[in-house]
Amino acid sequence: MKHVDIYADVACRGNPGRGGWGAILVYGSREKELSGGEALTTNNRMELMAAIAGMSALREPCEIVLTSDSKYLVDAINKGWLASWKKNGWRKADKSAVLNVELWQKIDSLLEIHDVSFVWVHGHTGHPYNERCDALATAFADKFKE
């Protein structure tokens, strides 16, 4: 199985507001930059979209280390929240509906294809890939008119 590192970050101009995401895939010495966004979105939606875009760009099952500064994304996987939400009919512990459920379901389906480890990194502390992803996300968010 090929090993790919994925780095992801987002930017939102308001929450909700204009949003962008950036992802960088690293395979050996090759890198691929991806970005996207929405005119009216939330930070959390963009965090999920960055991860989805990165994993979806792969053409075959891979071993992935996905690095993000999003506790929302990383904790949902590493602390077992996603598995619990799925088991409980996409309801949280307090019985309320999971927000962004369609995006979580897409992530769940991608996790069935790929072997993914999620790593949290402190944002805006000089991590080179996190900073590059932030620049990609910010540039995309700024494409939308206020």
One Martini backbone bead per residue (centre of mass of N, CA, C, O) as a GRO file, in nm:
protein
  146
    1MET     BB    1   0.096   0.037   0.024
    2LYS     BB    2   0.073   0.356  -0.014
    3HIS     BB    3   0.228   0.654   0.104
    4VAL     BB    4   0.042   0.941   0.234
    5ASP     BB    5   0.055   1.284   0.282
    6ILE     BB    6  -0.181   1.499   0.453
    7TYR     BB    7  -0.260   1.844   0.433
    8ALA     BB    8  -0.474   2.073   0.633
    9ASP     BB    9  -0.666   2.381   0.572
   10VAL     BB   10  -0.837   2.688   0.674
   11ALA     BB   11  -1.076   2.958   0.580
   12CYS     BB   12  -1.269   3.228   0.739
   13ARG     BB   13  -1.506   3.499   0.667
   14GLY     BB   14  -1.649   3.407   0.895
   15ASN     BB   15  -1.906   3.222   1.116
   16PRO     BB   16  -2.035   3.255   0.877
   17GLY     BB   17  -1.873   3.249   0.543
   18ARG     BB   18  -1.609   3.286   0.368
   19GLY     BB   19  -1.452   2.990   0.221
   20GLY     BB   20  -1.154   2.778   0.267
   21TRP     BB   21  -0.939   2.522   0.126
   22GLY     BB   22  -0.643   2.319   0.197
   23ALA     BB   23  -0.431   2.075   0.018
   24ILE     BB   24  -0.157   1.838   0.069
   25LEU     BB   25   0.012   1.602  -0.126
   26VAL     BB   26   0.249   1.339  -0.026
   27TYR     BB   27   0.466   1.151  -0.259
   28GLY     BB   28   0.748   1.150  -0.179
   29SER     BB   29   0.858   1.402  -0.408
   30ARG     BB   30   0.556   1.455  -0.442
   31GLU     BB   31   0.321   1.729  -0.509
   32LYS     BB   32  -0.024   1.831  -0.423
   33GLU     BB   33  -0.247   2.094  -0.482
   34LEU     BB   34  -0.547   2.197  -0.308
   35SER     BB   35  -0.863   2.379  -0.367
   36GLY     BB   36  -1.144   2.551  -0.199
   37GLY     BB   37  -1.502   2.654  -0.170
   38GLU     BB   38  -1.736   2.894  -0.015
   39ALA     BB   39  -1.945   3.167   0.017
   40LEU     BB   40  -2.122   2.995   0.244
   41THR     BB   41  -1.980   2.900   0.557
   42THR     BB   42  -1.787   2.689   0.764
   43ASN     BB   43  -1.519   2.583   0.926
   44ASN     BB   44  -1.603   2.285   0.962
   45ARG     BB   45  -1.673   2.226   0.669
   46MET     BB   46  -1.388   2.285   0.559
   47GLU     BB   47  -1.236   2.070   0.716
   48LEU     BB   48  -1.385   1.833   0.580
   49MET     BB   49  -1.326   1.906   0.282
   50ALA     BB   50  -1.020   1.877   0.291
   51ALA     BB   51  -1.016   1.576   0.361
   52ILE     BB   52  -1.187   1.474   0.128
   53ALA     BB   53  -1.016   1.580  -0.106
   54GLY     BB   54  -0.756   1.431  -0.038
   55MET     BB   55  -0.869   1.137  -0.038
   56SER     BB   56  -1.021   1.154  -0.324
   57ALA     BB   57  -0.751   1.192  -0.504
   58LEU     BB   58  -0.715   0.898  -0.475
   59ARG     BB   59  -0.689   0.594  -0.685
   60GLU     BB   60  -0.607   0.431  -0.423
   61PRO     BB   61  -0.533   0.257  -0.171
   62CYS     BB   62  -0.405   0.408   0.135
   63GLU     BB   63  -0.157   0.526   0.339
   64ILE     BB   64  -0.243   0.774   0.586
   65VAL     BB   65  -0.136   1.103   0.688
   66LEU     BB   66  -0.342   1.335   0.858
   67THR     BB   67  -0.286   1.685   0.884
   68SER     BB   68  -0.429   1.898   1.146
   69ASP     BB   69  -0.578   2.191   1.327
   70SER     BB   70  -0.841   2.013   1.381
   71LYS     BB   71  -1.019   1.900   1.644
   72TYR     BB   72  -1.282   1.818   1.517
   73LEU     BB   73  -1.156   1.605   1.329
   74VAL     BB   74  -0.945   1.447   1.500
   75ASP     BB   75  -1.126   1.375   1.747
   76ALA     BB   76  -1.353   1.223   1.599
   77ILE     BB   77  -1.157   0.990   1.543
   78ASN     BB   78  -0.958   0.940   1.795
   79LYS     BB   79  -1.223   0.939   2.009
   80GLY     BB   80  -1.481   0.792   1.852
   81TRP     BB   81  -1.721   0.966   1.753
   82LEU     BB   82  -1.789   0.861   1.473
   83ALA     BB   83  -1.862   0.574   1.558
   84SER     BB   84  -2.092   0.661   1.750
   85TRP     BB   85  -2.268   0.813   1.553
   86LYS     BB   86  -2.321   0.577   1.366
   87LYS     BB   87  -2.438   0.378   1.579
   88ASN     BB   88  -2.659   0.628   1.661
   89GLY     BB   89  -2.776   0.752   1.391
   90TRP     BB   90  -2.635   1.036   1.388
   91ARG     BB   91  -2.588   1.077   1.703
   92LYS     BB   92  -2.527   1.219   1.984
   93ALA     BB   93  -2.507   1.187   2.320
   94ASP     BB   94  -2.755   1.410   2.338
   95LYS     BB   95  -2.935   1.324   2.063
   96SER     BB   96  -2.832   1.500   1.861
   97ALA     BB   97  -2.757   1.602   1.565
   98VAL     BB   98  -2.526   1.578   1.334
   99LEU     BB   99  -2.322   1.784   1.195
  100ASN     BB  100  -2.241   1.741   0.874
  101VAL     BB  101  -2.329   1.444   0.795
  102GLU     BB  102  -2.250   1.413   0.490
  103LEU     BB  103  -1.944   1.449   0.547
  104TRP     BB  104  -1.904   1.222   0.752
  105GLN     BB  105  -1.998   0.998   0.560
  106LYS     BB  106  -1.771   1.039   0.358
  107ILE     BB  107  -1.540   0.986   0.549
  108ASP     BB  108  -1.627   0.704   0.628
  109SER     BB  109  -1.597   0.587   0.338
  110LEU     BB  110  -1.288   0.655   0.314
  111LEU     BB  111  -1.201   0.476   0.565
  112GLU     BB  112  -1.268   0.205   0.406
  113ILE     BB  113  -1.028   0.246   0.194
  114HIS     BB  114  -0.838   0.379   0.396
  115ASP     BB  115  -0.539   0.413   0.596
  116VAL     BB  116  -0.594   0.634   0.869
  117SER     BB  117  -0.410   0.895   1.022
  118PHE     BB  118  -0.452   1.135   1.280
  119VAL     BB  119  -0.303   1.467   1.306
  120TRP     BB  120  -0.219   1.713   1.532
  121VAL     BB  121  -0.165   2.067   1.481
  122HIS     BB  122  -0.050   2.363   1.538
  123GLY     BB  123  -0.154   2.656   1.440
  124HIS     BB  124   0.046   2.911   1.343
  125THR     BB  125   0.373   2.777   1.401
  126GLY     BB  126   0.543   2.706   1.119
  127HIS     BB  127   0.423   2.487   0.963
  128PRO     BB  128   0.474   2.452   0.638
  129TYR     BB  129   0.208   2.306   0.543
  130ASN     BB  130   0.005   2.467   0.707
  131GLU     BB  131   0.078   2.741   0.580
  132ARG     BB  132   0.016   2.662   0.284
  133CYS     BB  133  -0.279   2.585   0.330
  134ASP     BB  134  -0.367   2.859   0.435
  135ALA     BB  135  -0.301   3.012   0.173
  136LEU     BB  136  -0.496   2.857  -0.008
  137ALA     BB  137  -0.755   2.915   0.155
  138THR     BB  138  -0.743   3.224   0.156
  139ALA     BB  139  -0.742   3.266  -0.151
  140PHE     BB  140  -1.019   3.136  -0.195
  141ALA     BB  141  -1.195   3.305  -0.003
  142ASP     BB  142  -1.111   3.584  -0.155
  143LYS     BB  143  -1.284   3.530  -0.423
  144PHE     BB  144  -1.515   3.619  -0.262
  145LYS     BB  145  -1.762   3.830  -0.228
  146GLU     BB  146  -1.908   4.041   0.017
   0.00000   0.00000   0.00000
